[in-house]
């Protein structure tokens, strides 16, 4: 995206325009339905696995637990949310709230476990962030937060993605 800032800028603006049209028009292609929500959930789980879990997989002391965590989240995203979108029959793995909750609880729990056993540094507030991750994940699942608010959740996620891409495009277009 840094080498082609115009692509990032155009994609960001398109996502932002779609988000606003879909939220306020709410008809036909501009509808924040469960299908769009499942795409966002799958993308979010995959991004969580790649951006949060994957970097710790490279450290020998954490490789096994983090690899298992990564594989579980990736399988859930693909089997639970991507395959049904492609009309491929698969096992029902639950809701987006369940899997966002599980991902947060698993990540926070693994980090706390590794911190207790001296494999990971949990200083400078990282202990509380891991603990908060477990609490937040449990709350998301228990209140069915994602699925109960799928339209708002999808709208906010699209705004964040579109805003991020637009900012990256603008920042890198000034450099070149």
JSON list of C-alpha atoms in Angstrom, two decimals:
[
{"chain": "A", "resi": 1, "resn": "UNK", "atom": "CA", "xyz": [0.00, 0.00, 0.00]},
{"chain": "A", "resi": 2, "resn": "UNK", "atom": "CA", "xyz": [2.93, 2.32, 0.61]},
{"chain": "A", "resi": 3, "resn": "UNK", "atom": "CA", "xyz": [4.23, 1.90, -2.94]},
{"chain": "A", "resi": 4, "resn": "UNK", "atom": "CA", "xyz": [0.81, 2.58, -4.50]},
{"chain": "A", "resi": 5, "resn": "UNK", "atom": "CA", "xyz": [-0.75, 5.23, -2.28]},
{"chain": "A", "resi": 6, "resn": "UNK", "atom": "CA", "xyz": [-3.45, 6.01, -4.84]},
{"chain": "A", "resi": 7, "resn": "UNK", "atom": "CA", "xyz": [-4.76, 2.43, -4.54]},
{"chain": "A", "resi": 8, "resn": "UNK", "atom": "CA", "xyz": [-4.99, 2.73, -0.77]},
{"chain": "A", "resi": 9, "resn": "UNK", "atom": "CA", "xyz": [-6.65, 6.12, -1.06]},
{"chain": "A", "resi": 10, "resn": "UNK", "atom": "CA", "xyz": [-9.23, 4.94, -3.61]},
{"chain": "A", "resi": 11, "resn": "UNK", "atom": "CA", "xyz": [-10.01, 1.76, -1.64]},
{"chain": "A", "resi": 12, "resn": "UNK", "atom": "CA", "xyz": [-10.35, 3.75, 1.58]},
{"chain": "A", "resi": 13, "resn": "UNK", "atom": "CA", "xyz": [-12.74, 6.25, 0.02]},
{"chain": "A", "resi": 14, "resn": "UNK", "atom": "CA", "xyz": [-14.79, 3.46, -1.58]},
{"chain": "A", "resi": 15, "resn": "UNK", "atom": "CA", "xyz": [-15.10, 1.61, 1.74]},
{"chain": "A", "resi": 16, "resn": "UNK", "atom": "CA", "xyz": [-16.09, 4.82, 3.54]},
{"chain": "A", "resi": 17, "resn": "UNK", "atom": "CA", "xyz": [-18.70, 5.70, 0.90]},
{"chain": "A", "resi": 18, "resn": "UNK", "atom": "CA", "xyz": [-20.10, 2.15, 1.00]},
{"chain": "A", "resi": 19, "resn": "UNK", "atom": "CA", "xyz": [-20.25, 2.21, 4.81]},
{"chain": "A", "resi": 20, "resn": "UNK", "atom": "CA", "xyz": [-22.26, 5.45, 4.88]},
{"chain": "A", "resi": 21, "resn": "UNK", "atom": "CA", "xyz": [-24.55, 4.46, 2.01]},
{"chain": "A", "resi": 22, "resn": "UNK", "atom": "CA", "xyz": [-25.19, 1.03, 3.49]},
{"chain": "A", "resi": 23, "resn": "UNK", "atom": "CA", "xyz": [-25.88, 2.40, 6.96]},
{"chain": "A", "resi": 24, "resn": "UNK", "atom": "CA", "xyz": [-28.25, 5.15, 5.88]},
{"chain": "A", "resi": 25, "resn": "UNK", "atom": "CA", "xyz": [-29.91, 3.69, 2.74]},
{"chain": "A", "resi": 26, "resn": "UNK", "atom": "CA", "xyz": [-30.21, 0.08, 3.98]},
{"chain": "A", "resi": 27, "resn": "UNK", "atom": "CA", "xyz": [-31.60, -1.46, 0.78]},
{"chain": "A", "resi": 28, "resn": "UNK", "atom": "CA", "xyz": [-30.46, -3.98, -1.83]},
{"chain": "A", "resi": 29, "resn": "UNK", "atom": "CA", "xyz": [-26.65, -3.94, -2.19]},
{"chain": "A", "resi": 30, "resn": "UNK", "atom": "CA", "xyz": [-26.44, -1.17, 0.38]},
{"chain": "A", "resi": 31, "resn": "UNK", "atom": "CA", "xyz": [-27.57, -3.26, 3.32]},
{"chain": "A", "resi": 32, "resn": "UNK", "atom": "CA", "xyz": [-25.46, -4.26, 6.30]},
{"chain": "A", "resi": 33, "resn": "UNK", "atom": "CA", "xyz": [-26.79, -7.80, 6.45]},
{"chain": "A", "resi": 34, "resn": "UNK", "atom": "CA", "xyz": [-25.51, -10.89, 8.23]},
{"chain": "A", "resi": 35, "resn": "UNK", "atom": "CA", "xyz": [-23.54, -11.77, 5.07]},
{"chain": "A", "resi": 36, "resn": "UNK", "atom": "CA", "xyz": [-21.57, -8.52, 5.18]},
{"chain": "A", "resi": 37, "resn": "UNK", "atom": "CA", "xyz": [-21.25, -9.00, 8.93]},
{"chain": "A", "resi": 38, "resn": "UNK", "atom": "CA", "xyz": [-19.80, -12.50, 8.44]},
{"chain": "A", "resi": 39, "resn": "UNK", "atom": "CA", "xyz": [-17.26, -11.14, 5.96]},
{"chain": "A", "resi": 40, "resn": "UNK", "atom": "CA", "xyz": [-16.22, -8.52, 8.52]},
{"chain": "A", "resi": 41, "resn": "UNK", "atom": "CA", "xyz": [-16.07, -11.14, 11.31]},
{"chain": "A", "resi": 42, "resn": "UNK", "atom": "CA", "xyz": [-13.95, -13.50, 9.20]},
{"chain": "A", "resi": 43, "resn": "UNK", "atom": "CA", "xyz": [-11.65, -10.66, 8.17]},
{"chain": "A", "resi": 44, "resn": "UNK", "atom": "CA", "xyz": [-11.38, -9.49, 11.77]},
{"chain": "A", "resi": 45, "resn": "UNK", "atom": "CA", "xyz": [-10.50, -12.95, 13.08]},
{"chain": "A", "resi": 46, "resn": "UNK", "atom": "CA", "xyz": [-7.90, -13.48, 10.37]},
{"chain": "A", "resi": 47, "resn": "UNK", "atom": "CA", "xyz": [-6.42, -10.02, 10.99]},
{"chain": "A", "resi": 48, "resn": "UNK", "atom": "CA", "xyz": [-6.33, -10.73, 14.75]},
{"chain": "A", "resi": 49, "resn": "UNK", "atom": "CA", "xyz": [-4.51, -14.02, 14.12]},
{"chain": "A", "resi": 50, "resn": "UNK", "atom": "CA", "xyz": [-2.01, -12.46, 11.73]},
{"chain": "A", "resi": 51, "resn": "UNK", "atom": "CA", "xyz": [-1.36, -9.15, 13.51]},
{"chain": "A", "resi": 52, "resn": "UNK", "atom": "CA", "xyz": [-1.64, -10.11, 17.19]},
{"chain": "A", "resi": 53, "resn": "UNK", "atom": "CA", "xyz": [-0.87, -13.83, 17.46]},
{"chain": "A", "resi": 54, "resn": "UNK", "atom": "CA", "xyz": [1.57, -14.45, 14.60]},
{"chain": "A", "resi": 55, "resn": "UNK", "atom": "CA", "xyz": [4.40, -12.14, 15.78]},
{"chain": "A", "resi": 56, "resn": "UNK", "atom": "CA", "xyz": [4.75, -14.14, 19.03]},
{"chain": "A", "resi": 57, "resn": "UNK", "atom": "CA", "xyz": [4.91, -17.44, 17.10]},
{"chain": "A", "resi": 58, "resn": "UNK", "atom": "CA", "xyz": [8.47, -16.60, 16.05]},
{"chain": "A", "resi": 59, "resn": "UNK", "atom": "CA", "xyz": [9.74, -16.65, 19.64]},
{"chain": "A", "resi": 60, "resn": "UNK", "atom": "CA", "xyz": [10.85, -20.16, 20.59]},
{"chain": "A", "resi": 61, "resn": "UNK", "atom": "CA", "xyz": [9.56, -19.97, 24.15]},
{"chain": "A", "resi": 62, "resn": "UNK", "atom": "CA", "xyz": [6.03, -19.18, 22.93]},
{"chain": "A", "resi": 63, "resn": "UNK", "atom": "CA", "xyz": [5.91, -20.95, 19.56]},
{"chain": "A", "resi": 64, "resn": "UNK", "atom": "CA", "xyz": [3.81, -23.98, 20.47]},
{"chain": "A", "resi": 65, "resn": "UNK", "atom": "CA", "xyz": [1.01, -22.23, 22.37]},
{"chain": "A", "resi": 66, "resn": "UNK", "atom": "CA", "xyz": [0.85, -19.30, 19.97]},
{"chain": "A", "resi": 67, "resn": "UNK", "atom": "CA", "xyz": [0.82, -21.64, 16.95]},
{"chain": "A", "resi": 68, "resn": "UNK", "atom": "CA", "xyz": [-2.10, -23.60, 18.41]},
{"chain": "A", "resi": 69, "resn": "UNK", "atom": "CA", "xyz": [-3.92, -20.32, 19.13]},
{"chain": "A", "resi": 70, "resn": "UNK", "atom": "CA", "xyz": [-3.24, -19.09, 15.58]},
{"chain": "A", "resi": 71, "resn": "UNK", "atom": "CA", "xyz": [-4.50, -22.32, 13.98]},
{"chain": "A", "resi": 72, "resn": "UNK", "atom": "CA", "xyz": [-7.69, -22.40, 16.08]},
{"chain": "A", "resi": 73, "resn": "UNK", "atom": "CA", "xyz": [-8.59, -18.80, 15.19]},
{"chain": "A", "resi": 74, "resn": "UNK", "atom": "CA", "xyz": [-7.77, -19.32, 11.50]},
{"chain": "A", "resi": 75, "resn": "UNK", "atom": "CA", "xyz": [-9.83, -22.52, 11.26]},
{"chain": "A", "resi": 76, "resn": "UNK", "atom": "CA", "xyz": [-12.77, -20.83, 13.00]},
{"chain": "A", "resi": 77, "resn": "UNK", "atom": "CA", "xyz": [-12.62, -17.88, 10.59]},
{"chain": "A", "resi": 78, "resn": "UNK", "atom": "CA", "xyz": [-12.49, -20.08, 7.50]},
{"chain": "A", "resi": 79, "resn": "UNK", "atom": "CA", "xyz": [-14.82, -22.93, 8.49]},
{"chain": "A", "resi": 80, "resn": "UNK", "atom": "CA", "xyz": [-17.26, -20.85, 10.51]},
{"chain": "A", "resi": 81, "resn": "UNK", "atom": "CA", "xyz": [-17.55, -17.72, 8.37]},
{"chain": "A", "resi": 82, "resn": "UNK", "atom": "CA", "xyz": [-15.85, -17.96, 4.94]},
{"chain": "A", "resi": 83, "resn": "UNK", "atom": "CA", "xyz": [-17.09, -21.38, 3.79]},
{"chain": "A", "resi": 84, "resn": "UNK", "atom": "CA", "xyz": [-20.78, -20.60, 4.55]},
{"chain": "A", "resi": 85, "resn": "UNK", "atom": "CA", "xyz": [-20.46, -17.41, 2.48]},
{"chain": "A", "resi": 86, "resn": "UNK", "atom": "CA", "xyz": [-19.35, -19.56, -0.44]},
{"chain": "A", "resi": 87, "resn": "UNK", "atom": "CA", "xyz": [-22.39, -21.87, 0.08]},
{"chain": "A", "resi": 88, "resn": "UNK", "atom": "CA", "xyz": [-20.16, -24.73, 1.17]},
{"chain": "A", "resi": 89, "resn": "UNK", "atom": "CA", "xyz": [-21.77, -26.87, 3.84]},
{"chain": "A", "resi": 90, "resn": "UNK", "atom": "CA", "xyz": [-19.68, -26.91, 7.00]},
{"chain": "A", "resi": 91, "resn": "UNK", "atom": "CA", "xyz": [-20.03, -27.40, 10.70]},
{"chain": "A", "resi": 92, "resn": "UNK", "atom": "CA", "xyz": [-21.78, -24.62, 12.59]},
{"chain": "A", "resi": 93, "resn": "UNK", "atom": "CA", "xyz": [-19.06, -23.22, 14.84]},
{"chain": "A", "resi": 94, "resn": "UNK", "atom": "CA", "xyz": [-21.18, -20.57, 16.53]},
{"chain": "A", "resi": 95, "resn": "UNK", "atom": "CA", "xyz": [-21.58, -16.84, 16.33]},
{"chain": "A", "resi": 96, "resn": "UNK", "atom": "CA", "xyz": [-19.21, -13.96, 15.73]},
{"chain": "A", "resi": 97, "resn": "UNK", "atom": "CA", "xyz": [-19.61, -12.98, 19.39]},
{"chain": "A", "resi": 98, "resn": "UNK", "atom": "CA", "xyz": [-18.49, -16.44, 20.44]},
{"chain": "A", "resi": 99, "resn": "UNK", "atom": "CA", "xyz": [-15.37, -16.38, 18.27]},
{"chain": "A", "resi": 100, "resn": "UNK", "atom": "CA", "xyz": [-14.33, -12.81, 19.03]},
{"chain": "A", "resi": 101, "resn": "UNK", "atom": "CA", "xyz": [-14.78, -13.69, 22.70]},
{"chain": "A", "resi": 102, "resn": "UNK", "atom": "CA", "xyz": [-12.79, -16.91, 22.36]},
{"chain": "A", "resi": 103, "resn": "UNK", "atom": "CA", "xyz": [-10.00, -15.15, 20.45]},
{"chain": "A", "resi": 104, "resn": "UNK", "atom": "CA", "xyz": [-9.64, -12.47, 23.15]},
{"chain": "A", "resi": 105, "resn": "UNK", "atom": "CA", "xyz": [-9.90, -14.94, 26.05]},
{"chain": "A", "resi": 106, "resn": "UNK", "atom": "CA", "xyz": [-7.43, -17.33, 24.43]},
{"chain": "A", "resi": 107, "resn": "UNK", "atom": "CA", "xyz": [-4.91, -14.59, 23.63]},
{"chain": "A", "resi": 108, "resn": "UNK", "atom": "CA", "xyz": [-5.14, -13.02, 27.08]},
{"chain": "A", "resi": 109, "resn": "UNK", "atom": "CA", "xyz": [-5.07, -16.41, 28.80]},
{"chain": "A", "resi": 110, "resn": "UNK", "atom": "CA", "xyz": [-2.04, -17.64, 26.84]},
{"chain": "A", "resi": 111, "resn": "UNK", "atom": "CA", "xyz": [-0.20, -14.36, 27.52]},
{"chain": "A", "resi": 112, "resn": "UNK", "atom": "CA", "xyz": [-0.99, -14.60, 31.25]},
{"chain": "A", "resi": 113, "resn": "UNK", "atom": "CA", "xyz": [0.18, -18.22, 31.33]},
{"chain": "A", "resi": 114, "resn": "UNK", "atom": "CA", "xyz": [3.41, -17.39, 29.51]},
{"chain": "A", "resi": 115, "resn": "UNK", "atom": "CA", "xyz": [3.96, -14.38, 31.78]},
{"chain": "A", "resi": 116, "resn": "UNK", "atom": "CA", "xyz": [3.53, -16.44, 34.93]},
{"chain": "A", "resi": 117, "resn": "UNK", "atom": "CA", "xyz": [6.04, -19.00, 33.69]},
{"chain": "A", "resi": 118, "resn": "UNK", "atom": "CA", "xyz": [8.59, -16.35, 32.70]},
{"chain": "A", "resi": 119, "resn": "UNK", "atom": "CA", "xyz": [8.32, -16.89, 28.93]},
{"chain": "A", "resi": 120, "resn": "UNK", "atom": "CA", "xyz": [6.84, -13.47, 28.23]},
{"chain": "A", "resi": 121, "resn": "UNK", "atom": "CA", "xyz": [7.47, -10.06, 29.77]},
{"chain": "A", "resi": 122, "resn": "UNK", "atom": "CA", "xyz": [4.24, -8.73, 31.30]},
{"chain": "A", "resi": 123, "resn": "UNK", "atom": "CA", "xyz": [5.69, -5.54, 32.74]},
{"chain": "A", "resi": 124, "resn": "UNK", "atom": "CA", "xyz": [4.52, -1.98, 32.06]},
{"chain": "A", "resi": 125, "resn": "UNK", "atom": "CA", "xyz": [0.82, -2.79, 32.18]},
{"chain": "A", "resi": 126, "resn": "UNK", "atom": "CA", "xyz": [0.91, -5.80, 29.86]},
{"chain": "A", "resi": 127, "resn": "UNK", "atom": "CA", "xyz": [-0.43, -8.00, 32.69]},
{"chain": "A", "resi": 128, "resn": "UNK", "atom": "CA", "xyz": [-3.51, -5.79, 32.99]},
{"chain": "A", "resi": 129, "resn": "UNK", "atom": "CA", "xyz": [-3.98, -5.64, 29.21]},
{"chain": "A", "resi": 130, "resn": "UNK", "atom": "CA", "xyz": [-3.92, -9.45, 29.08]},
{"chain": "A", "resi": 131, "resn": "UNK", "atom": "CA", "xyz": [-6.33, -9.64, 32.00]},
{"chain": "A", "resi": 132, "resn": "UNK", "atom": "CA", "xyz": [-8.58, -7.04, 30.33]},
{"chain": "A", "resi": 133, "resn": "UNK", "atom": "CA", "xyz": [-8.49, -9.12, 27.15]},
{"chain": "A", "resi": 134, "resn": "UNK", "atom": "CA", "xyz": [-9.83, -12.14, 29.05]},
{"chain": "A", "resi": 135, "resn": "UNK", "atom": "CA", "xyz": [-12.54, -10.05, 30.74]},
{"chain": "A", "resi": 136, "resn": "UNK", "atom": "CA", "xyz": [-13.55, -8.29, 27.51]},
{"chain": "A", "resi": 137, "resn": "UNK", "atom": "CA", "xyz": [-13.67, -11.57, 25.58]},
{"chain": "A", "resi": 138, "resn": "UNK", "atom": "CA", "xyz": [-15.90, -13.13, 28.21]},
{"chain": "A", "resi": 139, "resn": "UNK", "atom": "CA", "xyz": [-18.19, -10.09, 28.19]},
{"chain": "A", "resi": 140, "resn": "UNK", "atom": "CA", "xyz": [-18.43, -10.06, 24.37]},
{"chain": "A", "resi": 141, "resn": "UNK", "atom": "CA", "xyz": [-19.47, -13.70, 24.36]},
{"chain": "A", "resi": 142, "resn": "UNK", "atom": "CA", "xyz": [-21.80, -13.51, 27.37]},
{"chain": "A", "resi": 143, "resn": "UNK", "atom": "CA", "xyz": [-23.69, -10.47, 26.07]},
{"chain": "A", "resi": 144, "resn": "UNK", "atom": "CA", "xyz": [-23.67, -11.64, 22.42]},
{"chain": "A", "resi": 145, "resn": "UNK", "atom": "CA", "xyz": [-22.30, -8.16, 21.71]},
{"chain": "A", "resi": 146, "resn": "UNK", "atom": "CA", "xyz": [-21.14, -8.64, 18.12]},
{"chain": "A", "resi": 147, "resn": "UNK", "atom": "CA", "xyz": [-24.24, -10.40, 16.82]},
{"chain": "A", "resi": 148, "resn": "UNK", "atom": "CA", "xyz": [-26.69, -8.25, 18.77]},
{"chain": "A", "resi": 149, "resn": "UNK", "atom": "CA", "xyz": [-25.10, -5.16, 17.23]},
{"chain": "A", "resi": 150, "resn": "UNK", "atom": "CA", "xyz": [-24.05, -6.62, 13.86]},
{"chain": "A", "resi": 151, "resn": "UNK", "atom": "CA", "xyz": [-25.23, -3.61, 11.86]},
{"chain": "A", "resi": 152, "resn": "UNK", "atom": "CA", "xyz": [-23.44, -1.08, 14.08]},
{"chain": "A", "resi": 153, "resn": "UNK", "atom": "CA", "xyz": [-20.40, -3.37, 14.48]},
{"chain": "A", "resi": 154, "resn": "UNK", "atom": "CA", "xyz": [-20.11, -3.75, 10.70]},
{"chain": "A", "resi": 155, "resn": "UNK", "atom": "CA", "xyz": [-20.57, 0.01, 10.12]},
{"chain": "A", "resi": 156, "resn": "UNK", "atom": "CA", "xyz": [-17.88, 0.94, 12.66]},
{"chain": "A", "resi": 157, "resn": "UNK", "atom": "CA", "xyz": [-15.49, -1.69, 11.30]},
{"chain": "A", "resi": 158, "resn": "UNK", "atom": "CA", "xyz": [-15.99, -0.44, 7.74]},
{"chain": "A", "resi": 159, "resn": "UNK", "atom": "CA", "xyz": [-15.38, 3.13, 8.92]},
{"chain": "A", "resi": 160, "resn": "UNK", "atom": "CA", "xyz": [-12.15, 2.08, 10.66]},
{"chain": "A", "resi": 161, "resn": "UNK", "atom": "CA", "xyz": [-10.92, 0.15, 7.61]},
{"chain": "A", "resi": 162, "resn": "UNK", "atom": "CA", "xyz": [-11.85, 2.92, 5.19]},
{"chain": "A", "resi": 163, "resn": "UNK", "atom": "CA", "xyz": [-10.37, 5.61, 7.42]},
{"chain": "A", "resi": 164, "resn": "UNK", "atom": "CA", "xyz": [-7.14, 3.65, 7.88]},
{"chain": "A", "resi": 165, "resn": "UNK", "atom": "CA", "xyz": [-6.73, 3.06, 4.13]},
{"chain": "A", "resi": 166, "resn": "UNK", "atom": "CA", "xyz": [-7.50, 6.70, 3.35]},
{"chain": "A", "resi": 167, "resn": "UNK", "atom": "CA", "xyz": [-4.99, 7.97, 5.92]},
{"chain": "A", "resi": 168, "resn": "UNK", "atom": "CA", "xyz": [-2.31, 5.57, 4.66]},
{"chain": "A", "resi": 169, "resn": "UNK", "atom": "CA", "xyz": [-3.00, 6.69, 1.08]},
{"chain": "A", "resi": 170, "resn": "UNK", "atom": "CA", "xyz": [-2.85, 10.39, 2.00]},
{"chain": "A", "resi": 171, "resn": "UNK", "atom": "CA", "xyz": [0.29, 10.01, 4.14]},
{"chain": "A", "resi": 172, "resn": "UNK", "atom": "CA", "xyz": [2.18, 8.06, 1.47]},
{"chain": "A", "resi": 173, "resn": "UNK", "atom": "CA", "xyz": [1.04, 10.25, -1.42]},
{"chain": "A", "resi": 174, "resn": "UNK", "atom": "CA", "xyz": [2.68, 13.27, 0.25]},
{"chain": "A", "resi": 175, "resn": "UNK", "atom": "CA", "xyz": [5.96, 11.35, 0.57]},
{"chain": "A", "resi": 176, "resn": "UNK", "atom": "CA", "xyz": [6.13, 10.48, -3.13]}
]
